[in-house]
mmCIF file of C-alpha atoms in Angstrom:
data_model
loop_
_atom_site.group_PDB
_atom_site.id
_atom_site.type_symbol
_atom_site.label_atom_id
_atom_site.label_comp_id
_atom_site.label_asym_id
_atom_site.label_seq_id
_atom_site.Cartn_x
_atom_site.Cartn_y
_atom_site.Cartn_z
ATOM 1 C CA ARG A 1 -22.773 -0.522 12.628
ATOM 2 C CA GLY A 2 -22.353 -1.660 16.218
ATOM 3 C CA GLY A 3 -22.007 -5.130 15.213
ATOM 4 C CA GLU A 4 -19.472 -8.121 14.195
ATOM 5 C CA TYR A 5 -20.163 -11.316 12.149
ATOM 6 C CA ILE A 6 -18.335 -14.495 11.568
ATOM 7 C CA LEU A 7 -19.040 -16.208 8.137
ATOM 8 C CA ARG A 8 -17.808 -19.543 6.907
ATOM 9 C CA LEU A 9 -17.660 -19.596 3.026
ATOM 10 C CA ALA A 10 -18.307 -22.608 0.844
ATOM 11 C CA ASP A 11 -14.886 -23.591 0.650
ATOM 12 C CA GLY A 12 -14.293 -23.643 4.519
ATOM 13 C CA THR A 13 -12.601 -20.169 4.525
ATOM 14 C CA ARG A 14 -13.569 -18.347 7.782
ATOM 15 C CA VAL A 15 -14.190 -14.621 7.725
ATOM 16 C CA TRP A 16 -14.434 -12.222 10.784
ATOM 17 C CA LEU A 17 -16.314 -8.972 9.693
ATOM 18 C CA ASN A 18 -15.707 -5.818 11.546
ATOM 19 C CA SER A 19 -18.531 -3.243 12.135
ATOM 20 C CA GLU A 20 -19.917 -1.564 9.141
ATOM 21 C CA THR A 21 -18.222 -3.891 6.705
ATOM 22 C CA GLU A 22 -19.507 -5.306 3.429
ATOM 23 C CA LEU A 23 -18.258 -8.573 1.977
ATOM 24 C CA GLU A 24 -19.708 -9.796 -1.430
ATOM 25 C CA TYR A 25 -18.981 -13.416 -2.126
ATOM 26 C CA PRO A 26 -20.720 -16.227 -4.216
ATOM 27 C CA VAL A 27 -22.777 -18.942 -2.623
ATOM 28 C CA VAL A 28 -20.451 -21.473 -4.274
ATOM 29 C CA PHE A 29 -16.925 -20.873 -5.655
ATOM 30 C CA THR A 30 -17.151 -22.316 -9.495
ATOM 31 C CA LYS A 31 -14.245 -20.692 -11.170
ATOM 32 C CA LYS A 32 -10.623 -21.481 -11.260
ATOM 33 C CA GLN A 33 -10.129 -18.788 -8.517
ATOM 34 C CA ARG A 34 -12.159 -17.920 -5.368
ATOM 35 C CA GLN A 35 -13.109 -14.128 -5.124
ATOM 36 C CA ALA A 36 -14.581 -11.925 -2.516
ATOM 37 C CA PHE A 37 -15.104 -8.170 -2.653
ATOM 38 C CA LEU A 38 -14.470 -6.189 0.564
ATOM 39 C CA LYS A 39 -15.446 -2.791 1.741
ATOM 40 C CA GLY A 40 -14.433 -2.079 5.513
ATOM 41 C CA GLU A 41 -12.321 -4.519 7.533
ATOM 42 C CA ALA A 42 -12.212 -8.358 7.729
ATOM 43 C CA TYR A 43 -10.048 -10.960 9.043
ATOM 44 C CA PHE A 44 -9.666 -13.929 6.562
ATOM 45 C CA GLU A 45 -8.580 -17.622 7.787
ATOM 46 C CA VAL A 46 -8.328 -19.033 4.115
ATOM 47 C CA ALA A 47 -8.981 -22.705 3.369
ATOM 48 C CA PRO A 48 -5.820 -24.217 1.621
ATOM 49 C CA ASP A 49 -6.503 -24.908 -1.982
ATOM 50 C CA SER A 50 -3.397 -24.541 -4.281
ATOM 51 C CA LEU A 51 -5.464 -25.065 -7.453
ATOM 52 C CA HIS A 52 -7.899 -22.277 -6.707
ATOM 53 C CA PRO A 53 -6.171 -19.091 -5.304
ATOM 54 C CA PHE A 54 -8.209 -17.143 -3.155
ATOM 55 C CA ILE A 55 -8.471 -13.299 -4.000
ATOM 56 C CA VAL A 56 -9.741 -10.432 -1.990
ATOM 57 C CA LYS A 57 -10.614 -7.433 -3.893
ATOM 58 C CA THR A 58 -11.007 -3.840 -2.657
ATOM 59 C CA LYS A 59 -11.294 -0.641 -4.512
ATOM 60 C CA ASP A 60 -7.525 0.028 -4.075
ATOM 61 C CA MET A 61 -5.853 -3.471 -4.269
ATOM 62 C CA ASP A 62 -6.267 -7.154 -4.661
ATOM 63 C CA VAL A 63 -4.792 -9.795 -2.184
ATOM 64 C CA MET A 64 -3.930 -13.201 -3.739
ATOM 65 C CA VAL A 65 -3.672 -16.157 -1.417
ATOM 66 C CA THR A 66 -3.795 -20.096 -1.521
ATOM 67 C CA GLY A 67 -4.156 -20.697 2.258
ATOM 68 C CA THR A 68 -3.162 -18.259 4.913
ATOM 69 C CA GLU A 69 -4.328 -15.907 7.586
ATOM 70 C CA PHE A 70 -4.418 -11.933 7.075
ATOM 71 C CA ASN A 71 -6.433 -8.660 7.864
ATOM 72 C CA VAL A 72 -7.553 -6.179 5.225
ATOM 73 C CA ASN A 73 -8.552 -2.855 6.241
ATOM 74 C CA THR A 74 -10.145 -0.194 3.804
ATOM 75 C CA TYR A 75 -11.372 2.196 6.558
ATOM 76 C CA GLY A 76 -8.053 4.179 6.704
ATOM 77 C CA ILE A 77 -8.404 7.956 5.703
ATOM 78 C CA GLY A 78 -5.156 7.340 3.488
ATOM 79 C CA GLY A 79 -5.964 4.088 1.732
ATOM 80 C CA THR A 80 -5.855 0.408 2.320
ATOM 81 C CA GLN A 81 -3.776 -1.815 4.649
ATOM 82 C CA THR A 82 -3.214 -5.427 4.660
ATOM 83 C CA THR A 83 -1.494 -7.272 7.648
ATOM 84 C CA LEU A 84 -0.299 -10.767 7.189
ATOM 85 C CA VAL A 85 -0.424 -13.189 10.197
ATOM 86 C CA SER A 86 0.717 -16.496 8.582
ATOM 87 C CA GLY A 87 1.531 -17.948 5.231
ATOM 88 C CA LYS A 88 2.357 -15.847 2.071
ATOM 89 C CA VAL A 89 0.248 -13.359 0.065
ATOM 90 C CA GLY A 90 0.739 -11.558 -3.051
ATOM 91 C CA ILE A 91 -0.644 -7.916 -3.182
ATOM 92 C CA ARG A 92 -1.205 -5.744 -6.383
ATOM 93 C CA GLY A 93 -2.666 -2.158 -6.447
ATOM 94 C CA LYS A 94 -5.233 -1.134 -9.020
ATOM 95 C CA SER A 95 -3.035 1.382 -10.678
ATOM 96 C CA SER A 96 -0.229 -1.153 -11.335
ATOM 97 C CA GLY A 97 0.155 -4.874 -12.596
ATOM 98 C CA ARG A 98 3.126 -5.373 -10.249
ATOM 99 C CA GLU A 99 2.648 -7.783 -7.567
ATOM 100 C CA TYR A 100 4.548 -7.427 -3.919
ATOM 101 C CA MET A 101 4.965 -10.758 -1.845
ATOM 102 C CA MET A 102 4.442 -10.228 1.799
ATOM 103 C CA GLU A 103 6.097 -12.391 4.754
ATOM 104 C CA PRO A 104 4.312 -12.940 8.166
ATOM 105 C CA SER A 105 4.149 -9.920 10.513
ATOM 106 C CA GLN A 106 4.267 -7.328 7.541
ATOM 107 C CA LEU A 107 1.933 -4.673 6.685
ATOM 108 C CA ALA A 108 1.439 -3.338 3.118
ATOM 109 C CA GLU A 109 -0.189 -0.147 2.426
ATOM 110 C CA PHE A 110 -1.794 1.291 -0.913
ATOM 111 C CA ASP A 111 -3.113 4.837 -1.136
ATOM 112 C CA VAL A 112 -6.702 5.697 -2.396
ATOM 113 C CA ASN A 113 -5.559 5.565 -5.937
ATOM 114 C CA GLY A 114 -4.199 2.124 -5.508
ATOM 115 C CA GLU A 115 -0.387 3.248 -5.604
ATOM 116 C CA PHE A 116 1.885 1.064 -3.502
ATOM 117 C CA LYS A 117 3.111 2.975 -0.321
ATOM 118 C CA GLY A 118 5.438 0.337 1.003
ATOM 119 C CA ILE A 119 5.607 -2.783 3.165
ATOM 120 C CA ARG A 120 6.904 -2.726 6.901
ATOM 121 C CA ASN A 121 7.425 -4.997 9.786
ATOM 122 C CA VAL A 122 4.847 -4.669 12.451
ATOM 123 C CA ASN A 123 3.184 -6.459 15.377
ATOM 124 C CA ALA A 124 0.498 -8.172 13.640
ATOM 125 C CA GLY A 125 -1.485 -8.527 16.870
ATOM 126 C CA THR A 126 -2.068 -4.658 17.034
ATOM 127 C CA TYR A 127 -3.862 -4.902 13.617
ATOM 128 C CA THR A 128 -6.024 -7.846 14.518
ATOM 129 C CA ALA A 129 -6.979 -7.208 18.156
ATOM 130 C CA TRP A 130 -10.251 -6.234 17.084
ATOM 131 C CA LYS A 131 -11.177 -9.781 16.315
ATOM 132 C CA GLU A 132 -10.272 -10.641 19.961
ATOM 133 C CA GLY A 133 -12.489 -7.835 21.464
ATOM 134 C CA PHE A 134 -9.904 -5.169 21.809
ATOM 135 C CA PHE A 135 -9.053 -1.764 20.473
ATOM 136 C CA VAL A 136 -5.196 -1.299 20.109
ATOM 137 C CA PHE A 137 -4.091 2.283 19.248
ATOM 138 C CA GLU A 138 -0.440 3.042 18.702
ATOM 139 C CA ASN A 139 0.179 6.614 18.180
ATOM 140 C CA GLU A 140 -2.879 6.816 16.242
ATOM 141 C CA GLY A 141 -4.682 10.063 15.030
ATOM 142 C CA LEU A 142 -7.843 11.044 16.921
ATOM 143 C CA GLU A 143 -9.935 11.099 13.845
ATOM 144 C CA ASP A 144 -9.128 7.577 13.003
ATOM 145 C CA ILE A 145 -9.734 6.601 16.569
ATOM 146 C CA LEU A 146 -13.025 8.092 16.650
ATOM 147 C CA ASN A 147 -14.046 6.672 13.310
ATOM 148 C CA ARG A 148 -13.502 3.290 14.787
ATOM 149 C CA LEU A 149 -15.411 4.177 17.829
ATOM 150 C CA SER A 150 -18.414 5.588 15.844
ATOM 151 C CA ARG A 151 -18.627 2.343 13.875
ATOM 152 C CA TRP A 152 -18.422 0.002 16.864
ATOM 153 C CA TYR A 153 -20.759 1.894 19.093
ATOM 154 C CA ASP A 154 -22.962 3.096 16.387
ATOM 155 C CA VAL A 155 -22.764 6.735 17.272
ATOM 156 C CA ASP A 156 -21.905 10.004 15.324
ATOM 157 C CA VAL A 157 -18.949 12.396 16.036
ATOM 158 C CA PHE A 158 -19.036 16.090 15.949
ATOM 159 C CA TYR A 159 -15.738 18.228 16.263
ATOM 160 C CA GLY A 160 -16.069 21.443 17.859
ATOM 161 C CA SER A 161 -12.253 22.289 16.721
ATOM 162 C CA GLU A 162 -10.645 20.756 13.573
ATOM 163 C CA LYS A 163 -7.334 20.793 15.233
ATOM 164 C CA VAL A 164 -8.078 17.997 17.623
ATOM 165 C CA LYS A 165 -8.322 15.503 14.761
ATOM 166 C CA GLY A 166 -4.323 15.619 14.489
ATOM 167 C CA TYR A 167 -3.824 14.667 18.181
ATOM 168 C CA HIS A 168 -2.451 11.232 18.773
ATOM 169 C CA PHE A 169 -3.074 8.656 21.333
ATOM 170 C CA THR A 170 -1.604 5.131 22.335
ATOM 171 C CA GLY A 171 -3.746 2.627 24.473
ATOM 172 C CA HIS A 172 -5.088 -0.704 24.714
ATOM 173 C CA MET A 173 -8.770 -1.110 25.926
ATOM 174 C CA GLU A 174 -11.638 -3.674 25.780
ATOM 175 C CA LYS A 175 -13.986 -3.111 23.167
ATOM 176 C CA TYR A 176 -17.117 -4.130 25.221
ATOM 177 C CA GLU A 177 -16.552 -1.489 27.807
ATOM 178 C CA ASP A 178 -18.944 1.611 27.801
ATOM 179 C CA VAL A 179 -17.822 4.259 25.268
ATOM 180 C CA GLU A 180 -17.487 6.852 28.054
ATOM 181 C CA ILE A 181 -14.758 4.747 29.727
ATOM 182 C CA ILE A 182 -12.659 4.768 26.643
ATOM 183 C CA LEU A 183 -13.474 8.442 25.998
ATOM 184 C CA ASN A 184 -12.392 9.495 29.582
ATOM 185 C CA ALA A 185 -9.046 7.660 28.888
ATOM 186 C CA ILE A 186 -8.517 9.517 25.787
ATOM 187 C CA SER A 187 -9.494 12.735 27.369
ATOM 188 C CA LYS A 188 -6.836 12.377 30.305
ATOM 189 C CA MET A 189 -4.142 11.626 27.870
ATOM 190 C CA VAL A 190 -4.395 14.061 25.140
ATOM 191 C CA GLY A 191 -6.345 16.861 26.893
ATOM 192 C CA VAL A 192 -9.739 17.065 24.964
ATOM 193 C CA HIS A 193 -13.069 17.197 26.244
ATOM 194 C CA PHE A 194 -15.957 14.800 25.210
ATOM 195 C CA THR A 195 -19.697 15.069 25.824
ATOM 196 C CA ILE A 196 -22.306 12.662 24.732
ATOM 197 C CA LYS A 197 -25.693 13.856 23.537
ATOM 198 C CA ASP A 198 -28.148 11.179 22.362
ATOM 199 C CA ARG A 199 -25.967 9.076 19.812
ATOM 200 C CA THR A 200 -23.491 12.006 19.157
ATOM 201 C CA ILE A 201 -19.952 12.337 20.711
ATOM 202 C CA VAL A 202 -19.206 16.004 20.678
ATOM 203 C CA ILE A 203 -15.476 16.966 20.938
#
């Protein structure tokens, strides 16, 4: 929590890890395919190798590539998202053997049971902005937003009212600002009140 990391794997693949993310990978890839296990959110810049596909495994789905750039996010309340920036990837949910192919600037979603929810066209930059030091929220629920803030700023969140979790907010802000600046902007837009006590945000 409260940190980010950049890794270079043995094959030359680069991985940006968002806060509170776990990545399990071998020191050296020795099999016909390269595998990594992800919990959280990461951006992958996979080193090309057509003979050894790269597979990112999560609890809901697998993403299979040979060389490309994409983002995988397992933080979501409703399941797992993959956003493709360049190249091509195949995705497969845990509950089905069917593989779906993605094109650049597409987002694929699977629910918490590994069921395929769909693929849609998106602005990929919205989903990878965290890597460049920004929070981008597009009509996003307050609960999801505060979950992201709590991971990045290493704070806890307490809701005085459950209904505020369903409020939505759109905004574009620098991650490295004080959390109070971001909370004040959200407060002005959606009409909720925040207070900070020690390392707890109270809504």
